[in-house]
C-alpha cells in the first residue's frame, strides 16, 4: 500500500466548525503538517504522543513536505490541514502536494469556508453573489477586472483579500480594494460593505459601513469582505 495523504479543510478557526470527516483523517495520520493557526484549530484531534506534528511557513513548506514524504513508510498516512475549505484558496499548494504524492494517493476533504460564514452573517446568499479569492500567490489582475464588472453589474461580492506585506505591489487588502474600485469608476460612498475578522473564534469582529470607509483602515489577514447589493426575493414573487 503506497503512502497516503489527506488534504483537509478545517474551517475558519473554531474547533466547532471542524467536520467529523476532518477529525477522522487527522486521527488516522502518522504525520500532521500545517501552518500554526491551522494546527491550533485541530489541536483537539491531534495525539502528540503518537503523531509527528510539523509546522510550516511559506518558505519552509517545500522542504517539509518533501522530508515527510521521504520518511513515511508504505501504508502510512499524512494530513495537511487548510484553513476554511481546501478547494477555495491556495490551490497551488494542493497542486504541489498532488505532484509529490500522486493523484491516486491523495484524498481531498472539503471544509467550511469563511466565505460561507460571511454569507450567513451578512444575509448575502452565495447564489446571488460573485465569489472570489485573492488569497493566492498567482496573478490576480483578471480577478480584479472581474470584481469591477461584478460590482458594475449590481452583483453582491463575497471575497477573501490578499495580505502581502513584504511586497506592497501584491498587497490587496480592504483599503486597497476600496481605492481600486473608486479608481475604476465605482461610487464607493454608496456601496454597502461588511468586513469580518477571525470568524467563528472569540476574536471575531464585524465592521459594517460603505466601501469608502475602508480607505486607510487595516484589517486582519484572517478576514472576509462582503459588498452587499443583494435584492431579496421570495418564492411568492414567482
Short mmCIF file of C-alpha atoms in Angstrom, two decimals:
data_model
loop_
_atom_site.label_atom_id
_atom_site.label_comp_id
_atom_site.label_asym_id
_atom_site.label_seq_id
_atom_site.Cartn_x
_atom_site.Cartn_y
_atom_site.Cartn_z
CA UNK A 1 0.00 0.00 0.00
CA UNK A 2 1.53 3.36 -1.01
CA UNK A 3 1.96 6.43 1.17
CA UNK A 4 -1.34 8.27 1.58
CA UNK A 5 -2.22 11.92 2.07
CA UNK A 6 -5.33 13.66 3.37
CA UNK A 7 -5.70 17.28 2.25
CA UNK A 8 -8.28 18.62 4.66
CA UNK A 9 -10.30 21.81 5.10
CA UNK A 10 -10.71 22.55 8.82
CA UNK A 11 -13.00 25.58 8.85
CA UNK A 12 -12.43 29.26 9.66
CA UNK A 13 -10.86 28.81 13.09
CA UNK A 14 -13.24 27.42 15.70
CA UNK A 15 -12.97 23.71 16.51
CA UNK A 16 -16.78 23.66 16.34
CA UNK A 17 -16.51 24.10 12.57
CA UNK A 18 -14.14 21.15 12.06
CA UNK A 19 -16.10 18.31 10.46
CA UNK A 20 -16.08 14.74 11.71
CA UNK A 21 -14.51 13.68 8.40
CA UNK A 22 -11.60 16.07 9.01
CA UNK A 23 -11.10 14.81 12.57
CA UNK A 24 -11.11 11.20 11.40
CA UNK A 25 -8.42 11.96 8.81
CA UNK A 26 -6.23 13.67 11.41
CA UNK A 27 -6.56 10.79 13.87
CA UNK A 28 -5.69 8.26 11.19
CA UNK A 29 -2.45 10.02 10.28
CA UNK A 30 1.08 9.41 11.49
CA UNK A 31 2.12 12.89 10.32
CA UNK A 32 0.21 16.19 10.56
CA UNK A 33 1.78 19.10 8.69
CA UNK A 34 0.42 22.64 8.55
CA UNK A 35 0.58 26.31 9.41
CA UNK A 36 0.48 27.30 13.09
CA UNK A 37 -3.04 28.77 13.02
CA UNK A 38 -4.45 25.77 11.19
CA UNK A 39 -2.78 23.29 13.52
CA UNK A 40 -4.22 25.15 16.51
CA UNK A 41 -7.71 24.72 15.05
CA UNK A 42 -7.39 20.91 15.08
CA UNK A 43 -5.32 20.56 18.26
CA UNK A 44 -8.15 18.66 19.92
CA UNK A 45 -7.94 15.91 17.29
CA UNK A 46 -4.15 15.52 17.49
CA UNK A 47 -2.41 13.00 19.74
CA UNK A 48 1.18 14.21 20.02
CA UNK A 49 2.20 11.07 21.91
CA UNK A 50 1.88 9.02 18.72
CA UNK A 51 1.80 11.57 15.90
CA UNK A 52 4.55 13.74 14.47
CA UNK A 53 3.32 17.31 14.06
CA UNK A 54 5.30 19.72 11.89
CA UNK A 55 4.68 23.43 11.41
CA UNK A 56 5.36 25.01 8.02
CA UNK A 57 5.77 28.51 6.64
CA UNK A 58 5.67 29.72 3.04
CA UNK A 59 9.46 29.45 2.93
CA UNK A 60 9.80 26.05 4.60
CA UNK A 61 6.83 24.15 3.21
CA UNK A 62 8.56 22.55 0.22
CA UNK A 63 11.40 21.13 2.32
CA UNK A 64 8.97 19.92 5.00
CA UNK A 65 6.61 18.21 2.55
CA UNK A 66 9.50 16.51 0.79
CA UNK A 67 11.07 15.49 4.09
CA UNK A 68 7.87 13.95 5.43
CA UNK A 69 7.25 12.07 2.20
CA UNK A 70 10.78 10.64 2.34
CA UNK A 71 10.34 9.49 5.96
CA UNK A 72 6.90 7.95 5.50
CA UNK A 73 6.61 4.20 5.19
CA UNK A 74 4.27 2.49 2.77
CA UNK A 75 0.76 2.41 4.19
CA UNK A 76 1.25 5.42 6.47
CA UNK A 77 -0.98 8.50 6.34
CA UNK A 78 -0.21 12.20 6.48
CA UNK A 79 -2.72 15.04 6.89
CA UNK A 80 -2.13 18.56 5.61
CA UNK A 81 -4.89 20.81 7.01
CA UNK A 82 -6.00 24.06 5.39
CA UNK A 83 -7.97 26.88 6.98
CA UNK A 84 -11.51 27.05 5.59
CA UNK A 85 -12.25 24.90 2.56
CA UNK A 86 -9.24 23.37 0.84
CA UNK A 87 -10.92 23.80 -2.56
CA UNK A 88 -11.29 27.57 -2.33
CA UNK A 89 -7.84 29.07 -1.75
CA UNK A 90 -4.20 28.02 -2.09
CA UNK A 91 -4.81 25.62 -4.96
CA UNK A 92 -1.15 26.00 -5.89
CA UNK A 93 -0.21 24.22 -2.65
CA UNK A 94 -2.69 21.42 -3.31
CA UNK A 95 -1.34 21.03 -6.84
CA UNK A 96 2.17 20.61 -5.44
CA UNK A 97 1.03 18.00 -2.93
CA UNK A 98 -0.68 16.09 -5.73
CA UNK A 99 2.63 16.09 -7.60
CA UNK A 100 4.56 14.79 -4.59
CA UNK A 101 2.13 12.05 -3.52
CA UNK A 102 0.37 11.31 -6.82
CA UNK A 103 -3.31 11.92 -7.51
CA UNK A 104 -4.40 8.39 -6.68
CA UNK A 105 -2.83 8.60 -3.21
CA UNK A 106 -4.47 11.87 -2.14
CA UNK A 107 -7.94 12.29 -0.66
CA UNK A 108 -9.29 15.85 -0.57
CA UNK A 109 -11.78 16.52 2.22
CA UNK A 110 -13.72 19.80 1.95
CA UNK A 111 -14.32 22.09 4.90
CA UNK A 112 -16.49 25.05 5.86
CA UNK A 113 -15.15 28.24 4.31
CA UNK A 114 -15.15 31.69 5.90
CA UNK A 115 -16.94 32.68 2.69
CA UNK A 116 -19.93 30.60 3.79
CA UNK A 117 -19.89 32.05 7.29
CA UNK A 118 -19.60 35.61 5.95
CA UNK A 119 -22.55 34.95 3.63
CA UNK A 120 -24.64 33.75 6.56
CA UNK A 121 -23.76 36.70 8.79
CA UNK A 122 -24.33 39.35 6.11
CA UNK A 123 -27.50 37.66 4.78
CA UNK A 124 -25.99 37.72 1.29
CA UNK A 125 -26.66 34.31 -0.27
CA UNK A 126 -23.90 32.77 -2.35
CA UNK A 127 -26.27 32.09 -5.25
CA UNK A 128 -26.72 35.86 -5.66
CA UNK A 129 -23.08 36.84 -5.29
CA UNK A 130 -19.82 36.95 -7.20
CA UNK A 131 -17.40 34.93 -5.09
CA UNK A 132 -13.66 35.37 -5.46
CA UNK A 133 -10.46 34.75 -3.54
CA UNK A 134 -7.44 36.99 -3.95
CA UNK A 135 -5.67 34.87 -1.32
CA UNK A 136 -3.43 33.20 -3.89
CA UNK A 137 0.20 33.56 -4.92
CA UNK A 138 -0.51 33.76 -8.65
CA UNK A 139 -1.56 36.71 -10.79
CA UNK A 140 -4.84 38.38 -9.76
CA UNK A 141 -5.24 41.04 -12.46
CA UNK A 142 -8.09 39.25 -14.25
CA UNK A 143 -9.83 38.64 -10.94
CA UNK A 144 -9.61 42.36 -10.19
CA UNK A 145 -11.24 43.17 -13.53
CA UNK A 146 -13.96 40.61 -12.82
CA UNK A 147 -14.56 42.25 -9.44
CA UNK A 148 -15.14 45.65 -11.03
CA UNK A 149 -17.50 44.18 -13.61
CA UNK A 150 -19.48 42.30 -10.97
CA UNK A 151 -19.99 45.47 -8.92
CA UNK A 152 -20.99 47.45 -12.03
CA UNK A 153 -23.47 44.68 -12.88
CA UNK A 154 -25.12 45.17 -9.49
CA UNK A 155 -23.97 41.88 -8.00
CA UNK A 156 -23.05 41.37 -4.39
CA UNK A 157 -19.48 40.20 -3.83
CA UNK A 158 -18.02 37.89 -1.20
CA UNK A 159 -14.23 37.84 -1.24
CA UNK A 160 -11.05 36.97 0.56
CA UNK A 161 -8.38 39.70 0.29
CA UNK A 162 -4.66 39.15 -0.23
CA UNK A 163 -2.18 40.06 2.50
CA UNK A 164 1.34 40.53 1.15
CA UNK A 165 3.15 42.94 3.50
CA UNK A 166 6.59 42.00 2.15
CA UNK A 167 5.65 43.27 -1.33
CA UNK A 168 3.04 46.03 -1.28
CA UNK A 169 2.63 45.81 -5.05
CA UNK A 170 0.95 42.44 -4.42
CA UNK A 171 -0.90 43.53 -1.27
CA UNK A 172 -4.65 43.69 -1.93
CA UNK A 173 -6.45 44.17 1.34
CA UNK A 174 -9.67 46.07 2.09
CA UNK A 175 -8.18 49.56 1.83
CA UNK A 176 -6.51 48.66 -1.47
CA UNK A 177 -9.76 47.20 -2.78
CA UNK A 178 -11.71 50.35 -1.88
CA UNK A 179 -9.19 52.57 -3.66
CA UNK A 180 -9.09 50.24 -6.66
CA UNK A 181 -12.87 50.26 -7.05
CA UNK A 182 -13.02 54.05 -6.79
CA UNK A 183 -10.25 54.40 -9.37
CA UNK A 184 -12.31 52.23 -11.72
CA UNK A 185 -15.42 54.38 -11.61
CA UNK A 186 -17.33 52.82 -8.72
CA UNK A 187 -19.16 55.17 -6.33
CA UNK A 188 -17.79 53.63 -3.15
CA UNK A 189 -19.66 56.08 -0.91
CA UNK A 190 -22.95 54.33 -1.69
CA UNK A 191 -21.75 50.73 -1.69
CA UNK A 192 -22.62 48.80 1.48
CA UNK A 193 -19.88 46.59 2.89
CA UNK A 194 -19.18 44.14 5.69
CA UNK A 195 -15.75 43.02 6.91
CA UNK A 196 -15.48 40.04 9.22
CA UNK A 197 -12.26 39.21 11.07
CA UNK A 198 -11.34 35.96 12.85
CA UNK A 199 -14.69 34.39 12.02
CA UNK A 200 -16.10 31.78 14.45
CA UNK A 201 -13.41 32.50 17.08
CA UNK A 202 -13.52 34.51 20.30
CA UNK A 203 -11.60 37.26 18.46
CA UNK A 204 -14.34 37.70 15.86
CA UNK A 205 -15.16 41.29 14.88
CA UNK A 206 -17.62 42.82 12.43
CA UNK A 207 -17.32 46.11 10.54
CA UNK A 208 -20.34 47.45 8.68
CA UNK A 209 -20.39 50.60 6.57
CA UNK A 210 -19.72 51.68 2.99
CA UNK A 211 -16.72 50.80 0.87
CA UNK A 212 -15.25 54.31 1.03
CA UNK A 213 -14.94 53.86 4.82
CA UNK A 214 -12.33 51.16 4.23
CA UNK A 215 -9.70 53.51 2.83
CA UNK A 216 -6.81 53.73 5.27
CA UNK A 217 -8.23 51.05 7.56
CA UNK A 218 -6.27 47.90 8.38
CA UNK A 219 -7.83 44.51 8.93
CA UNK A 220 -6.53 41.09 9.87
CA UNK A 221 -5.08 38.70 7.31
CA UNK A 222 -7.85 36.37 8.51
CA UNK A 223 -10.74 38.40 7.17
CA UNK A 224 -13.57 38.16 4.66
CA UNK A 225 -15.30 41.05 2.90
CA UNK A 226 -18.86 41.32 1.59
CA UNK A 227 -20.08 44.01 -0.81
CA UNK A 228 -23.81 43.98 -0.24
CA UNK A 229 -26.00 44.76 -3.24
CA UNK A 230 -28.47 41.97 -2.60
CA UNK A 231 -32.11 42.38 -3.56
CA UNK A 232 -34.26 39.94 -1.64
CA UNK A 233 -36.82 37.87 -3.50
CA UNK A 234 -39.17 35.31 -2.00
CA UNK A 235 -40.93 32.44 -3.72
CA UNK A 236 -44.15 34.50 -3.60
CA UNK A 237 -42.77 36.62 -6.44
CA UNK A 238 -42.55 33.72 -8.87
#
